[in-house]
């Protein structure tokens, strides 16, 4: 019962959206989407079923998690941009988000 394609047409716009799913490992897990040849997203997961990378063409977004947790520690974007997360002790409440470009902090909240 997983949709593999959906076609949108009418007026000036006509595209087919294609969904992809894993055929091995965790069979049926959502692994990506494409719209024609101009847009393609791929999802990769770690051994615990969490996002490890999201790829859009040559752009790769990489997730790292806190030890023994599903909480995101860092998210690395293309072009040396990185977001670090800090949490309250013993809770999953975010206390700080810090964005850096190369080694310079751009935003810290």
CSV table of N, CA and C in Angstrom, one decimal:
chain,number,residue,atom,x,y,z
A,1,UNK,N,0.8,-1.2,0.0
A,1,UNK,CA,0.0,0.0,0.0
A,1,UNK,C,0.9,1.3,0.0
A,2,UNK,N,2.0,1.2,-0.6
A,2,UNK,CA,2.9,2.4,-0.7
A,2,UNK,C,2.8,3.0,-2.1
A,3,UNK,N,2.5,4.3,-2.1
A,3,UNK,CA,2.4,4.9,-3.4
A,3,UNK,C,3.8,5.0,-4.1
A,4,UNK,N,3.9,4.6,-5.3
A,4,UNK,CA,5.1,4.6,-6.0
A,4,UNK,C,5.2,5.9,-6.9
A,5,UNK,N,4.1,6.3,-7.5
A,5,UNK,CA,4.1,7.5,-8.3
A,5,UNK,C,2.8,8.2,-8.2
A,6,UNK,N,2.9,9.5,-8.5
A,6,UNK,CA,1.8,10.4,-8.5
A,6,UNK,C,2.0,11.4,-9.6
A,7,UNK,N,1.0,11.6,-10.4
A,7,UNK,CA,1.2,12.5,-11.6
A,7,UNK,C,0.3,13.8,-11.3
A,8,UNK,N,0.9,14.9,-11.5
A,8,UNK,CA,0.2,16.2,-11.3
A,8,UNK,C,0.3,16.8,-12.7
A,9,UNK,N,-0.9,17.2,-13.2
A,9,UNK,CA,-0.9,17.8,-14.5
A,9,UNK,C,-2.1,18.8,-14.6
A,10,UNK,N,-1.9,19.7,-15.4
A,10,UNK,CA,-3.0,20.7,-15.6
A,10,UNK,C,-2.4,22.1,-15.8
A,11,UNK,N,-2.9,22.8,-16.8
A,11,UNK,CA,-2.4,24.1,-17.0
A,11,UNK,C,-0.9,24.0,-17.5
A,12,UNK,N,-0.1,24.8,-16.9
A,12,UNK,CA,1.3,24.9,-17.4
A,12,UNK,C,2.2,23.8,-16.7
A,13,UNK,N,1.7,23.1,-15.8
A,13,UNK,CA,2.6,22.2,-15.0
A,13,UNK,C,2.1,20.7,-15.2
A,14,UNK,N,3.1,19.9,-15.5
A,14,UNK,CA,2.9,18.5,-15.6
A,14,UNK,C,4.1,17.7,-15.1
A,15,UNK,N,4.0,17.0,-14.0
A,15,UNK,CA,5.2,16.3,-13.4
A,15,UNK,C,4.7,15.0,-12.8
A,16,UNK,N,5.7,14.1,-12.7
A,16,UNK,CA,5.4,12.8,-12.0
A,16,UNK,C,6.3,12.8,-10.8
A,17,UNK,N,5.8,12.5,-9.6
A,17,UNK,CA,6.5,12.4,-8.4
A,17,UNK,C,6.7,10.9,-8.2
A,18,UNK,N,7.9,10.4,-8.0
A,18,UNK,CA,8.2,9.0,-7.8
A,18,UNK,C,8.8,8.8,-6.4
A,19,UNK,N,8.2,7.9,-5.6
A,19,UNK,CA,8.7,7.6,-4.3
A,19,UNK,C,9.5,6.3,-4.4
A,20,UNK,N,10.6,6.2,-3.6
A,20,UNK,CA,11.3,4.9,-3.6
A,20,UNK,C,11.4,4.3,-2.2
A,21,UNK,N,11.5,3.0,-2.1
A,21,UNK,CA,11.4,2.3,-0.9
A,21,UNK,C,12.5,1.2,-0.9
A,22,UNK,N,13.0,0.8,0.3
A,22,UNK,CA,14.1,-0.2,0.4
A,22,UNK,C,13.5,-1.5,0.0
A,23,UNK,N,14.3,-2.3,-0.7
A,23,UNK,CA,13.9,-3.7,-1.1
A,23,UNK,C,14.8,-4.7,-0.3
A,24,UNK,N,15.7,-4.2,0.5
A,24,UNK,CA,16.5,-5.1,1.4
A,24,UNK,C,16.7,-4.4,2.7
A,25,UNK,N,17.2,-5.1,3.7
A,25,UNK,CA,17.3,-4.4,5.0
A,25,UNK,C,16.0,-4.3,5.6
A,26,UNK,N,15.6,-3.0,5.9
A,26,UNK,CA,14.2,-2.8,6.4
A,26,UNK,C,13.4,-2.5,5.2
A,27,UNK,N,12.8,-3.6,4.7
A,27,UNK,CA,12.1,-3.6,3.4
A,27,UNK,C,10.9,-2.7,3.6
A,28,UNK,N,10.7,-1.8,2.6
A,28,UNK,CA,9.5,-0.9,2.6
A,28,UNK,C,9.8,0.5,3.2
A,29,UNK,N,11.0,0.6,3.8
A,29,UNK,CA,11.4,1.9,4.4
A,29,UNK,C,11.5,2.9,3.3
A,30,UNK,N,11.0,4.1,3.5
A,30,UNK,CA,11.0,5.2,2.5
A,30,UNK,C,12.5,5.7,2.3
A,31,UNK,N,12.9,5.6,1.1
A,31,UNK,CA,14.3,6.0,0.8
A,31,UNK,C,14.5,7.2,-0.1
A,32,UNK,N,13.4,7.8,-0.6
A,32,UNK,CA,13.6,9.0,-1.4
A,32,UNK,C,12.4,9.3,-2.3
A,33,UNK,N,12.6,10.5,-3.0
A,33,UNK,CA,11.6,11.0,-3.8
A,33,UNK,C,12.3,11.7,-5.0
A,34,UNK,N,11.7,11.6,-6.2
A,34,UNK,CA,12.2,12.4,-7.3
A,34,UNK,C,11.0,13.0,-8.1
A,35,UNK,N,11.3,14.1,-8.7
A,35,UNK,CA,10.3,14.8,-9.5
A,35,UNK,C,11.0,15.0,-10.8
A,36,UNK,N,10.6,14.1,-11.8
A,36,UNK,CA,11.2,14.2,-13.1
A,36,UNK,C,12.7,13.9,-12.9
A,37,UNK,N,13.5,14.6,-13.8
A,37,UNK,CA,15.0,14.5,-13.7
A,37,UNK,C,15.6,15.6,-12.9
A,38,UNK,N,14.8,16.6,-12.6
A,38,UNK,CA,15.4,17.9,-12.0
A,38,UNK,C,15.4,17.9,-10.5
A,39,UNK,N,14.8,17.0,-9.8
A,39,UNK,CA,14.8,17.0,-8.4
A,39,UNK,C,14.8,15.6,-7.8
A,40,UNK,N,15.8,15.3,-6.9
A,40,UNK,CA,16.0,14.0,-6.4
A,40,UNK,C,16.5,14.1,-5.0
A,41,UNK,N,15.8,13.4,-4.0
A,41,UNK,CA,16.2,13.4,-2.6
A,41,UNK,C,16.4,11.9,-2.2
A,42,UNK,N,17.5,11.6,-1.6
A,42,UNK,CA,17.7,10.2,-1.1
A,42,UNK,C,17.9,10.3,0.4
A,43,UNK,N,17.3,9.3,1.1
A,43,UNK,CA,17.5,9.2,2.6
A,43,UNK,C,18.2,7.9,2.9
A,44,UNK,N,19.2,8.1,3.8
A,44,UNK,CA,20.0,7.0,4.3
A,44,UNK,C,19.8,7.0,5.9
A,45,UNK,N,19.8,5.8,6.4
A,45,UNK,CA,19.5,5.6,7.9
A,45,UNK,C,20.7,4.9,8.5
A,46,UNK,N,20.9,5.1,9.8
A,46,UNK,CA,21.9,4.4,10.6
A,46,UNK,C,21.3,3.1,11.1
A,47,UNK,N,22.1,2.3,11.9
A,47,UNK,CA,21.7,1.0,12.3
A,47,UNK,C,20.5,1.1,13.3
A,48,UNK,N,20.2,2.3,13.8
A,48,UNK,CA,19.1,2.4,14.8
A,48,UNK,C,17.8,3.0,14.1
A,49,UNK,N,17.9,3.2,12.8
A,49,UNK,CA,16.7,3.7,12.0
A,49,UNK,C,16.6,5.2,12.0
A,50,UNK,N,17.6,5.9,12.4
A,50,UNK,CA,17.6,7.3,12.4
A,50,UNK,C,18.2,7.8,11.1
A,51,UNK,N,17.8,9.0,10.7
A,51,UNK,CA,18.5,9.6,9.5
A,51,UNK,C,20.0,9.7,9.7
A,52,UNK,N,20.8,9.2,8.7
A,52,UNK,CA,22.2,9.4,8.8
A,52,UNK,C,22.6,10.5,7.8
A,53,UNK,N,22.1,10.4,6.6
A,53,UNK,CA,22.3,11.4,5.6
A,53,UNK,C,21.0,11.6,4.7
A,54,UNK,N,20.9,12.9,4.2
A,54,UNK,CA,19.9,13.2,3.2
A,54,UNK,C,20.7,13.8,2.1
A,55,UNK,N,20.5,13.3,0.9
A,55,UNK,CA,21.3,13.8,-0.3
A,55,UNK,C,20.3,14.4,-1.3
A,56,UNK,N,20.7,15.5,-1.8
A,56,UNK,CA,20.0,16.2,-2.9
A,56,UNK,C,21.0,16.6,-3.9
A,57,UNK,N,21.2,15.7,-4.9
A,57,UNK,CA,22.2,16.0,-5.9
A,57,UNK,C,23.6,15.8,-5.3
A,58,UNK,N,24.4,16.9,-5.4
A,58,UNK,CA,25.7,16.8,-4.8
A,58,UNK,C,25.7,17.4,-3.3
A,59,UNK,N,24.6,17.9,-2.9
A,59,UNK,CA,24.4,18.4,-1.5
A,59,UNK,C,24.1,17.2,-0.5
A,60,UNK,N,24.9,17.1,0.5
A,60,UNK,CA,24.7,16.1,1.5
A,60,UNK,C,24.6,16.7,2.9
A,61,UNK,N,23.5,16.3,3.6
A,61,UNK,CA,23.2,16.7,4.9
A,61,UNK,C,23.5,15.5,5.9
A,62,UNK,N,24.3,15.7,6.9
A,62,UNK,CA,24.7,14.6,7.7
A,62,UNK,C,24.3,14.8,9.2
A,63,UNK,N,23.7,13.8,9.7
A,63,UNK,CA,23.2,13.8,11.1
A,63,UNK,C,24.1,13.1,12.0
A,64,UNK,N,24.4,13.6,13.2
A,64,UNK,CA,25.1,12.9,14.3
A,64,UNK,C,24.2,13.0,15.6
A,65,UNK,N,24.2,12.0,16.4
A,65,UNK,CA,23.3,11.9,17.5
A,65,UNK,C,24.1,11.8,18.8
A,66,UNK,N,23.5,12.2,19.9
A,66,UNK,CA,24.1,12.1,21.2
A,66,UNK,C,24.2,10.6,21.5
A,67,UNK,N,25.2,10.2,22.2
A,67,UNK,CA,25.4,8.8,22.6
A,67,UNK,C,24.2,8.2,23.3
A,68,UNK,N,23.8,7.0,22.9
A,68,UNK,CA,22.7,6.4,23.6
A,68,UNK,C,21.4,7.2,23.5
A,69,UNK,N,21.2,7.9,22.4
A,69,UNK,CA,20.0,8.8,22.4
A,69,UNK,C,19.5,8.9,20.9
A,70,UNK,N,18.3,9.4,20.8
A,70,UNK,CA,17.8,9.7,19.5
A,70,UNK,C,17.9,11.3,19.2
A,71,UNK,N,18.5,12.0,20.2
A,71,UNK,CA,18.6,13.4,20.1
A,71,UNK,C,19.7,13.8,19.1
A,72,UNK,N,19.4,14.8,18.3
A,72,UNK,CA,20.4,15.2,17.3
A,72,UNK,C,21.5,16.0,18.0
A,73,UNK,N,22.8,15.7,17.8
A,73,UNK,CA,23.9,16.4,18.4
A,73,UNK,C,24.3,17.5,17.4
A,74,UNK,N,24.6,17.1,16.1
A,74,UNK,CA,24.9,18.0,15.1
A,74,UNK,C,24.3,17.7,13.8
A,75,UNK,N,24.0,18.7,13.0
A,75,UNK,CA,23.5,18.5,11.6
A,75,UNK,C,24.5,19.3,10.8
A,76,UNK,N,25.2,18.6,9.8
A,76,UNK,CA,26.2,19.3,9.0
A,76,UNK,C,25.5,19.4,7.6
A,77,UNK,N,25.6,20.7,7.1
A,77,UNK,CA,25.0,21.0,5.8
A,77,UNK,C,26.2,21.1,4.8
A,78,UNK,N,25.8,21.2,3.5
A,78,UNK,CA,26.9,21.4,2.5
A,78,UNK,C,27.6,22.8,2.8
A,79,UNK,N,28.7,22.9,2.2
A,79,UNK,CA,29.5,24.2,2.3
A,79,UNK,C,29.9,24.6,3.7
A,80,UNK,N,30.3,23.6,4.5
A,80,UNK,CA,30.9,23.8,5.8
A,80,UNK,C,30.0,24.5,6.8
A,81,UNK,N,28.7,24.4,6.7
A,81,UNK,CA,27.7,24.9,7.6
A,81,UNK,C,27.3,23.8,8.6
A,82,UNK,N,27.3,24.1,9.9
A,82,UNK,CA,27.0,23.1,10.9
A,82,UNK,C,26.1,23.7,12.0
A,83,UNK,N,25.2,22.9,12.5
A,83,UNK,CA,24.3,23.3,13.6
A,83,UNK,C,24.5,22.3,14.7
A,84,UNK,N,24.9,22.9,15.9
A,84,UNK,CA,25.1,22.1,17.1
A,84,UNK,C,23.9,22.3,18.1
A,85,UNK,N,23.4,21.2,18.7
A,85,UNK,CA,22.3,21.3,19.6
A,85,UNK,C,22.8,21.0,21.1
A,86,UNK,N,22.3,21.7,22.0
A,86,UNK,CA,22.5,21.4,23.5
A,86,UNK,C,21.2,21.2,24.1
A,87,UNK,N,21.1,20.3,25.1
A,87,UNK,CA,19.9,19.9,25.8
A,87,UNK,C,20.0,20.0,27.3
A,88,UNK,N,18.9,20.2,28.0
A,88,UNK,CA,18.9,20.2,29.4
A,88,UNK,C,19.3,18.8,29.9
A,89,UNK,N,20.0,18.7,31.0
A,89,UNK,CA,20.4,17.5,31.6
A,89,UNK,C,19.2,16.6,31.9
A,90,UNK,N,19.2,15.4,31.5
A,90,UNK,CA,18.2,14.4,31.7
A,90,UNK,C,16.8,14.7,31.1
A,91,UNK,N,16.8,15.6,30.1
A,91,UNK,CA,15.6,16.0,29.4
A,91,UNK,C,15.9,16.2,28.0
A,92,UNK,N,14.9,16.2,27.1
A,92,UNK,CA,15.1,16.4,25.7
A,92,UNK,C,14.8,17.8,25.3
A,93,UNK,N,14.8,18.8,26.3
A,93,UNK,CA,14.5,20.2,26.0
A,93,UNK,C,15.8,20.9,25.5
A,94,UNK,N,15.7,21.5,24.3
A,94,UNK,CA,16.8,22.2,23.7
A,94,UNK,C,17.1,23.4,24.4
A,95,UNK,N,18.3,23.6,24.8
A,95,UNK,CA,18.7,24.8,25.5
A,95,UNK,C,19.6,25.8,24.7
A,96,UNK,N,20.2,25.2,23.6
A,96,UNK,CA,21.0,26.1,22.7
A,96,UNK,C,21.1,25.5,21.4
A,97,UNK,N,21.0,26.3,20.4
A,97,UNK,CA,21.3,26.0,19.0
A,97,UNK,C,22.4,26.9,18.5
A,98,UNK,N,23.4,26.3,18.0
A,98,UNK,CA,24.6,27.1,17.5
A,98,UNK,C,24.9,26.8,16.1
A,99,UNK,N,24.9,27.8,15.2
A,99,UNK,CA,25.2,27.6,13.8
A,99,UNK,C,26.6,28.2,13.5
A,100,UNK,N,27.4,27.4,12.8
A,100,UNK,CA,28.8,27.8,12.5
A,100,UNK,C,29.0,27.7,11.0
A,101,UNK,N,29.8,28.5,10.5
A,101,UNK,CA,30.3,28.4,9.1
A,101,UNK,C,31.8,28.4,9.2
A,102,UNK,N,32.4,27.3,8.7
A,102,UNK,CA,33.8,27.0,8.8
A,102,UNK,C,34.0,26.9,10.3
A,103,UNK,N,34.7,27.9,10.9
A,103,UNK,CA,35.0,27.9,12.4
A,103,UNK,C,34.4,29.1,13.0
A,104,UNK,N,33.6,29.9,12.3
A,104,UNK,CA,33.0,31.1,12.8
A,104,UNK,C,31.5,30.9,13.2
A,105,UNK,N,31.2,31.2,14.5
A,105,UNK,CA,29.8,31.1,14.9
A,105,UNK,C,29.0,32.2,14.3
A,106,UNK,N,27.9,31.8,13.6
A,106,UNK,CA,27.1,32.8,12.9
A,106,UNK,C,25.9,33.2,13.8
A,107,UNK,N,25.3,32.2,14.4
A,107,UNK,CA,24.1,32.4,15.3
A,107,UNK,C,24.2,31.5,16.4
A,108,UNK,N,23.9,32.0,17.6
A,108,UNK,CA,23.8,31.1,18.8
A,108,UNK,C,22.7,31.6,19.7
A,109,UNK,N,21.7,30.7,19.9
A,109,UNK,CA,20.5,31.1,20.6
A,109,UNK,C,20.3,30.2,21.8
